[in-house]
PDB file of C-alpha atoms in Angstrom:
ATOM      1  CA  MET A   1     108.032  68.761 116.021  1.00 75.00           C
ATOM      2  CA  LYS A   2     108.493  70.907 113.032  1.00 88.00           C
ATOM      3  CA  GLU A   3     111.636  73.029 112.660  1.00 94.00           C
ATOM      4  CA  LYS A   4     111.135  76.908 113.601  1.00 97.00           C
ATOM      5  CA  ILE A   5     111.121  79.429 110.711  1.00 98.00           C
ATOM      6  CA  PRO A   6     114.230  81.835 111.165  1.00 98.00           C
ATOM      7  CA  VAL A   7     113.294  85.430 111.004  1.00 98.00           C
ATOM      8  CA  PHE A   8     115.672  88.378 111.316  1.00 98.00           C
ATOM      9  CA  ALA A   9     113.892  91.667 111.604  1.00 98.00           C
ATOM     10  CA  ILE A  10     115.557  94.820 111.092  1.00 98.00           C
ATOM     11  CA  ASN A  11     115.396  98.129 113.105  1.00 97.00           C
ATOM     12  CA  LEU A  12     117.159 101.202 113.578  1.00 95.00           C
ATOM     13  CA  GLU A  13     117.884 101.765 117.272  1.00 94.00           C
ATOM     14  CA  ASP A  14     116.272 105.078 117.584  1.00 94.00           C
ATOM     15  CA  ARG A  15     112.968 103.986 115.806  1.00 94.00           C
ATOM     16  CA  ILE A  16     111.185 102.790 118.941  1.00 96.00           C
ATOM     17  CA  ASP A  17     107.704 102.891 117.398  1.00 96.00           C
ATOM     18  CA  ARG A  18     108.855 100.593 114.673  1.00 96.00           C
ATOM     19  CA  ARG A  19     110.443  98.240 117.160  1.00 97.00           C
ATOM     20  CA  ASN A  20     107.530  98.010 119.235  1.00 98.00           C
ATOM     21  CA  HIS A  21     105.415  97.448 116.157  1.00 98.00           C
ATOM     22  CA  ILE A  22     107.564  94.505 114.805  1.00 98.00           C
ATOM     23  CA  LEU A  23     107.852  93.042 118.061  1.00 98.00           C
ATOM     24  CA  LYS A  24     103.936  92.804 118.408  1.00 98.00           C
ATOM     25  CA  GLN A  25     103.675  91.373 114.853  1.00 98.00           C
ATOM     26  CA  PHE A  26     105.811  88.291 116.057  1.00 98.00           C
ATOM     27  CA  ALA A  27     104.568  88.150 119.665  1.00 98.00           C
ATOM     28  CA  GLY A  28     103.142  84.653 120.597  1.00 97.00           C
ATOM     29  CA  ARG A  29     104.142  83.249 117.082  1.00 98.00           C
ATOM     30  CA  SER A  30     106.027  80.294 118.210  1.00 97.00           C
ATOM     31  CA  GLU A  31     106.624  79.056 114.617  1.00 98.00           C
ATOM     32  CA  PHE A  32     109.274  81.662 114.256  1.00 98.00           C
ATOM     33  CA  ASP A  33     112.717  81.725 115.680  1.00 98.00           C
ATOM     34  CA  PHE A  34     112.989  85.518 115.909  1.00 98.00           C
ATOM     35  CA  PHE A  35     115.889  87.715 115.887  1.00 98.00           C
ATOM     36  CA  LEU A  36     115.928  91.490 116.229  1.00 98.00           C
ATOM     37  CA  ILE A  37     118.704  93.031 114.325  1.00 98.00           C
ATOM     38  CA  ARG A  38     120.155  96.467 114.900  1.00 97.00           C
ATOM     39  CA  ALA A  39     120.385  98.140 111.484  1.00 97.00           C
ATOM     40  CA  VAL A  40     123.634  99.646 110.190  1.00 97.00           C
ATOM     41  CA  LYS A  41     122.998 103.387 110.356  1.00 94.00           C
ATOM     42  CA  ASN A  42     123.907 105.398 107.152  1.00 93.00           C
ATOM     43  CA  GLU A  43     122.907 108.801 105.879  1.00 92.00           C
ATOM     44  CA  ILE A  44     121.466 107.210 102.770  1.00 91.00           C
ATOM     45  CA  GLY A  45     118.742 104.900 104.240  1.00 89.00           C
ATOM     46  CA  ALA A  46     118.963 102.335 101.515  1.00 91.00           C
ATOM     47  CA  VAL A  47     122.634 101.898 101.793  1.00 94.00           C
ATOM     48  CA  GLY A  48     122.275 101.093 105.634  1.00 95.00           C
ATOM     49  CA  LEU A  49     119.658  98.543 104.863  1.00 94.00           C
ATOM     50  CA  TRP A  50     121.729  97.105 102.191  1.00 95.00           C
ATOM     51  CA  GLN A  51     124.836  96.897 104.677  1.00 96.00           C
ATOM     52  CA  THR A  52     122.402  95.308 107.429  1.00 97.00           C
ATOM     53  CA  LEU A  53     121.114  92.547 104.904  1.00 97.00           C
ATOM     54  CA  ASN A  54     124.704  91.798 103.907  1.00 97.00           C
ATOM     55  CA  ASN A  55     125.501  91.065 107.628  1.00 98.00           C
ATOM     56  CA  ILE A  56     122.550  89.016 108.189  1.00 98.00           C
ATOM     57  CA  ILE A  57     123.118  86.753 104.827  1.00 98.00           C
ATOM     58  CA  GLN A  58     126.806  86.359 106.008  1.00 98.00           C
ATOM     59  CA  GLU A  59     125.567  84.926 109.298  1.00 97.00           C
ATOM     60  CA  ALA A  60     123.039  82.575 107.534  1.00 98.00           C
ATOM     61  CA  ALA A  61     125.639  81.415 105.169  1.00 97.00           C
ATOM     62  CA  THR A  62     127.995  80.597 108.098  1.00 97.00           C
ATOM     63  CA  LEU A  63     125.208  78.776 109.956  1.00 96.00           C
ATOM     64  CA  GLN A  64     124.354  77.163 106.532  1.00 96.00           C
ATOM     65  CA  LEU A  65     120.681  77.702 106.953  1.00 97.00           C
ATOM     66  CA  ASN A  66     118.513  76.512 103.880  1.00 98.00           C
ATOM     67  CA  TYR A  67     116.476  79.669 104.021  1.00 98.00           C
ATOM     68  CA  ILE A  68     115.948  82.634 106.170  1.00 98.00           C
ATOM     69  CA  ILE A  69     113.182  85.363 106.379  1.00 98.00           C
ATOM     70  CA  VAL A  70     114.345  88.989 106.335  1.00 98.00           C
ATOM     71  CA  CYS A  71     111.730  91.585 107.807  1.00 98.00           C
ATOM     72  CA  GLU A  72     111.896  95.231 107.988  1.00 97.00           C
ATOM     73  CA  ASP A  73     110.457  96.805 111.065  1.00 97.00           C
ATOM     74  CA  ASP A  74     107.233  98.106 109.188  1.00 96.00           C
ATOM     75  CA  HIS A  75     106.271  94.526 108.119  1.00 98.00           C
ATOM     76  CA  CYS A  76     102.524  93.719 108.961  1.00 98.00           C
ATOM     77  CA  PHE A  77     100.767  90.183 108.725  1.00 98.00           C
ATOM     78  CA  THR A  78      97.506  90.333 106.859  1.00 98.00           C
ATOM     79  CA  ALA A  79      94.386  88.157 107.567  1.00 97.00           C
ATOM     80  CA  ASN A  80      95.689  85.725 105.220  1.00 98.00           C
ATOM     81  CA  TYR A  81      98.473  84.851 107.138  1.00 98.00           C
ATOM     82  CA  ASP A  82      98.633  80.969 108.076  1.00 98.00           C
ATOM     83  CA  VAL A  83     101.748  79.276 109.144  1.00 98.00           C
ATOM     84  CA  ALA A  84     100.758  75.922 107.270  1.00 97.00           C
ATOM     85  CA  GLU A  85     100.328  77.957 104.123  1.00 97.00           C
ATOM     86  CA  LEU A  86     103.422  79.738 104.639  1.00 98.00           C
ATOM     87  CA  ARG A  87     105.485  76.480 104.829  1.00 98.00           C
ATOM     88  CA  LYS A  88     103.759  75.035 101.901  1.00 97.00           C
ATOM     89  CA  SER A  89     104.574  78.010 100.020  1.00 98.00           C
ATOM     90  CA  ILE A  90     108.244  78.022 101.159  1.00 98.00           C
ATOM     91  CA  ALA A  91     108.327  74.375 100.064  1.00 98.00           C
ATOM     92  CA  LYS A  92     106.781  74.806  96.945  1.00 98.00           C
ATOM     93  CA  ALA A  93     108.949  77.897  95.769  1.00 98.00           C
ATOM     94  CA  ASP A  94     112.073  76.045  96.847  1.00 98.00           C
ATOM     95  CA  LEU A  95     111.078  73.074  94.483  1.00 98.00           C
ATOM     96  CA  LEU A  96     110.834  75.755  91.729  1.00 98.00           C
ATOM     97  CA  ARG A  97     114.405  76.656  92.478  1.00 98.00           C
ATOM     98  CA  SER A  98     113.344  80.082  93.792  1.00 98.00           C
ATOM     99  CA  ASP A  99     115.915  82.650  94.793  1.00 98.00           C
ATOM    100  CA  ILE A 100     113.547  84.889  96.825  1.00 98.00           C
ATOM    101  CA  LEU A 101     110.000  84.387  97.903  1.00 98.00           C
ATOM    102  CA  LEU A 102     107.893  87.492  98.686  1.00 98.00           C
ATOM    103  CA  GLY A 103     105.252  87.837 101.521  1.00 98.00           C
ATOM    104  CA  GLY A 104     103.588  90.607  99.422  1.00 98.00           C
ATOM    105  CA  VAL A 105     104.658  93.515  96.922  1.00 97.00           C
ATOM    106  CA  SER A 106     104.017  97.152  96.515  1.00 95.00           C
ATOM    107  CA  HIS A 107     104.676  96.830  92.879  1.00 95.00           C
ATOM    108  CA  PHE A 108     105.855  94.545  90.097  1.00 96.00           C
ATOM    109  CA  GLU A 109     106.418  94.786  86.225  1.00 96.00           C
ATOM    110  CA  ASP A 110     105.139  91.240  85.122  1.00 96.00           C
ATOM    111  CA  ALA A 111     103.625  88.355  86.982  1.00 97.00           C
ATOM    112  CA  VAL A 112     102.647  84.669  85.936  1.00 97.00           C
ATOM    113  CA  GLN A 113     100.650  82.413  88.194  1.00 97.00           C
ATOM    114  CA  VAL A 114     102.568  79.354  88.672  1.00 96.00           C
ATOM    115  CA  GLU A 115     100.719  77.585  91.724  1.00 94.00           C
ATOM    116  CA  GLN A 116      97.386  78.843  93.293  1.00 93.00           C
ATOM    117  CA  GLU A 117      99.122  80.554  96.059  1.00 95.00           C
ATOM    118  CA  LEU A 118     102.432  81.711  94.105  1.00 98.00           C
ATOM    119  CA  PHE A 119     103.035  83.869  91.425  1.00 98.00           C
ATOM    120  CA  TRP A 120     106.382  84.535  89.426  1.00 98.00           C
ATOM    121  CA  VAL A 121     107.370  88.258  89.265  1.00 98.00           C
ATOM    122  CA  ASN A 122     110.071  90.478  88.181  1.00 96.00           C
ATOM    123  CA  HIS A 123     111.028  93.864  88.853  1.00 94.00           C
ATOM    124  CA  PHE A 124     109.282  94.167  92.228  1.00 96.00           C
ATOM    125  CA  THR A 125     109.265  96.592  94.866  1.00 94.00           C
ATOM    126  CA  GLY A 126     108.713  95.972  98.849  1.00 94.00           C
ATOM    127  CA  THR A 127     111.203  94.075 101.011  1.00 95.00           C
ATOM    128  CA  GLN A 128     109.230  94.162 104.098  1.00 97.00           C
ATOM    129  CA  PHE A 129     108.919  90.360 104.194  1.00 98.00           C
ATOM    130  CA  VAL A 130     111.468  88.519 102.136  1.00 98.00           C
ATOM    131  CA  ILE A 131     112.438  84.698 102.164  1.00 98.00           C
ATOM    132  CA  PHE A 132     116.045  84.231 100.944  1.00 98.00           C
ATOM    133  CA  TYR A 133     117.011  80.809  99.821  1.00 98.00           C
ATOM    134  CA  LYS A 134     120.504  79.298 100.476  1.00 98.00           C
ATOM    135  CA  ARG A 135     121.187  79.144  96.899  1.00 98.00           C
ATOM    136  CA  PHE A 136     121.006  83.008  96.462  1.00 98.00           C
ATOM    137  CA  PHE A 137     123.240  83.838  99.400  1.00 98.00           C
ATOM    138  CA  GLN A 138     126.453  84.153  97.412  1.00 96.00           C
ATOM    139  CA  LYS A 139     124.912  86.186  94.794  1.00 95.00           C
ATOM    140  CA  ILE A 140     123.716  88.747  97.132  1.00 95.00           C
ATOM    141  CA  LEU A 141     127.013  88.823  98.961  1.00 96.00           C
ATOM    142  CA  ALA A 142     128.770  89.189  95.424  1.00 95.00           C
ATOM    143  CA  LEU A 143     126.551  92.248  94.577  1.00 93.00           C
ATOM    144  CA  GLU A 144     128.078  95.747  94.502  1.00 91.00           C
ATOM    145  CA  PHE A 145     125.662  98.491  95.727  1.00 92.00           C
ATOM    146  CA  ASN A 146     125.774 102.201  94.904  1.00 92.00           C
ATOM    147  CA  ASN A 147     124.298 105.080  96.786  1.00 92.00           C
ATOM    148  CA  ASP A 148     121.559 105.665  94.198  1.00 91.00           C
ATOM    149  CA  ASP A 149     120.493 101.777  94.030  1.00 92.00           C
ATOM    150  CA  ASN A 150     117.467 100.352  95.231  1.00 90.00           C
ATOM    151  CA  ILE A 151     117.807  96.955  97.210  1.00 92.00           C
ATOM    152  CA  ASP A 152     114.699  95.305  95.564  1.00 91.00           C
ATOM    153  CA  LEU A 153     115.466  96.435  92.022  1.00 90.00           C
ATOM    154  CA  LYS A 154     119.005  95.551  92.465  1.00 93.00           C
ATOM    155  CA  MET A 155     117.948  91.841  93.532  1.00 93.00           C
ATOM    156  CA  SER A 156     115.487  91.723  90.689  1.00 91.00           C
ATOM    157  CA  GLY A 157     118.282  92.510  88.221  1.00 91.00           C
ATOM    158  CA  VAL A 158     120.316  89.447  89.072  1.00 93.00           C
ATOM    159  CA  SER A 159     117.590  86.781  89.513  1.00 95.00           C
ATOM    160  CA  ASP A 160     114.817  85.532  87.225  1.00 95.00           C
ATOM    161  CA  ASN A 161     113.709  83.229  90.107  1.00 97.00           C
ATOM    162  CA  ILE A 162     111.420  85.419  92.288  1.00 98.00           C
ATOM    163  CA  TYR A 163     108.184  84.429  93.393  1.00 98.00           C
ATOM    164  CA  CYS A 164     105.382  86.132  95.389  1.00 98.00           C
ATOM    165  CA  MET A 165     102.748  84.520  97.796  1.00 98.00           C
ATOM    166  CA  TYR A 166      99.433  85.189  96.780  1.00 97.00           C
ATOM    167  CA  PRO A 167      97.148  86.425  98.508  1.00 97.00           C
ATOM    168  CA  PHE A 168      99.613  88.719 100.214  1.00 98.00           C
ATOM    169  CA  ILE A 169     100.605  87.803 104.024  1.00 98.00           C
ATOM    170  CA  SER A 170     102.456  90.986 104.405  1.00 98.00           C
ATOM    171  CA  ILE A 171     102.051  94.648 103.650  1.00 97.00           C
ATOM    172  CA  GLN A 172     103.742  97.632 105.004  1.00 95.00           C
ATOM    173  CA  GLU A 173     102.567  99.526 108.224  1.00 94.00           C
ATOM    174  CA  GLU A 174     102.569 103.388 107.631  1.00 90.00           C
ATOM    175  CA  PHE A 175     104.419 105.398 110.112  1.00 87.00           C
ATOM    176  CA  GLY A 176     104.053 108.771 108.460  1.00 78.00           C
ATOM    177  CA  TYR A 177     107.789 108.655 107.366  1.00 64.00           C
ATOM    178  CA  SER A 178     110.017 106.263 105.632  1.00 61.00           C
ATOM    179  CA  ASP A 179     113.695 105.272 106.704  1.00 57.00           C
ATOM    180  CA  VAL A 180     114.552 104.400 103.291  1.00 54.00           C
ATOM    181  CA  THR A 181     112.279 106.158 100.429  1.00 57.00           C
ATOM    182  CA  VAL A 182     111.333 109.845 100.969  1.00 52.00           C
ATOM    183  CA  LYS A 183     108.591 109.690  98.369  1.00 54.00           C
ATOM    184  CA  ASN A 184     106.749 106.991 100.450  1.00 54.00           C
ATOM    185  CA  ALA A 185     106.212 109.169 103.502  1.00 52.00           C
ATOM    186  CA  GLY A 186     102.964 110.851 102.454  1.00 58.00           C
ATOM    187  CA  PRO A 187      99.740 109.281 104.194  1.00 56.00           C
ATOM    188  CA  GLY A 188      98.079 106.292 102.486  1.00 72.00           C
ATOM    189  CA  ILE A 189     100.555 106.097  99.562  1.00 85.00           C
ATOM    190  CA  VAL A 190     102.181 102.803 100.611  1.00 88.00           C
ATOM    191  CA  GLU A 191      98.900 101.220 101.509  1.00 89.00           C
ATOM    192  CA  GLU A 192      97.598 102.015  97.953  1.00 93.00           C
ATOM    193  CA  TYR A 193     100.696 100.432  96.395  1.00 94.00           C
ATOM    194  CA  PHE A 194      99.820  97.213  98.038  1.00 96.00           C
ATOM    195  CA  VAL A 195      96.028  97.153  97.424  1.00 95.00           C
ATOM    196  CA  LYS A 196      96.743  98.007  93.556  1.00 96.00           C
ATOM    197  CA  SER A 197      99.360  95.138  93.374  1.00 97.00           C
ATOM    198  CA  GLN A 198      97.068  92.722  95.043  1.00 96.00           C
ATOM    199  CA  LYS A 199      94.196  93.640  92.534  1.00 96.00           C
ATOM    200  CA  ARG A 200      96.507  93.215  89.596  1.00 97.00           C
ATOM    201  CA  LEU A 201      97.180  89.650  90.831  1.00 97.00           C
ATOM    202  CA  GLU A 202      93.614  88.947  91.392  1.00 95.00           C
ATOM    203  CA  THR A 203      92.772  90.071  87.864  1.00 96.00           C
ATOM    204  CA  LEU A 204      95.599  87.734  86.499  1.00 96.00           C
ATOM    205  CA  SER A 205      94.226  84.962  88.448  1.00 95.00           C
ATOM    206  CA  TYR A 206      91.005  85.439  87.309  1.00 92.00           C
ATOM    207  CA  LEU A 207      91.984  85.409  83.617  1.00 91.00           C
ATOM    208  CA  LYS A 208      94.114  82.418  83.987  1.00 85.00           C
ATOM    209  CA  THR A 209      91.191  80.449  85.566  1.00 83.00           C
ATOM    210  CA  HIS A 210      88.911  81.816  82.872  1.00 70.00           C
ATOM    211  CA  PHE A 211      90.887  80.669  79.796  1.00 81.00           C
ATOM    212  CA  GLU A 212      91.742  77.427  81.402  1.00 79.00           C
ATOM    213  CA  ASN A 213      87.924  76.846  81.677  1.00 80.00           C
ATOM    214  CA  LEU A 214      87.309  77.789  78.025  1.00 77.00           C
ATOM    215  CA  HIS A 215      90.210  75.471  76.937  1.00 65.00           C
ATOM    216  CA  HIS A 216      88.772  72.558  79.102  1.00 66.00           C
ATOM    217  CA  ASN A 217      85.149  73.168  77.738  1.00 73.00           C
ATOM    218  CA  SER A 218      86.174  73.414  74.197  1.00 71.00           C
ATOM    219  CA  GLY A 219      88.183  70.197  74.703  1.00 67.00           C
ATOM    220  CA  ASN A 220      85.029  68.438  75.738  1.00 68.00           C
ATOM    221  CA  GLY A 221      83.223  69.572  72.595  1.00 60.00           C
ATOM    222  CA  LYS A 222      81.079  72.180  74.550  1.00 53.00           C
TER     223      LYS A 222
END
């Protein structure tokens, strides 16, 4: 029997709609060892999220877990989710010495396809479904977080080993408000971010395949 995948889902106690949503996302998914974590409340949402993440990482380090998944309560599985593919991606990213593996991103600066189902990315946004590997735990705990920092960009700044699953297995559910980022509260904004990011990766994947085929055909004298 395969080990269960440890998941820590973050929820502010008064966000009952979000709590119900995230519980439904993991209901009946026996592959996960699911823990609902009460978020640290802070007048600056991003700071509260950072403090909560630190508590989770400290616990994971104490338990000597090899990796954990941390979810925000707006995480939503896409139709692409498959537990076997998730396990495969976690293992492949680990072999690549990944610090972080993302289930989906709302934005990234650069990306390179390294496996059919994996892209290396940098300067990403979107922390609704993040796999943190043991090798990165202490680096997170050592970070200093200021009131105007963004958790995703902060982590991007201290790691060059961040990968994203492709196609996305996770996007963010829209609730009409954001606990962390005010500018994302408008209807349809967050969904559009993920659609654009996925299309960018589709284009990069197509170009990679296209030029590899050209190179292969030229090598065969065609």
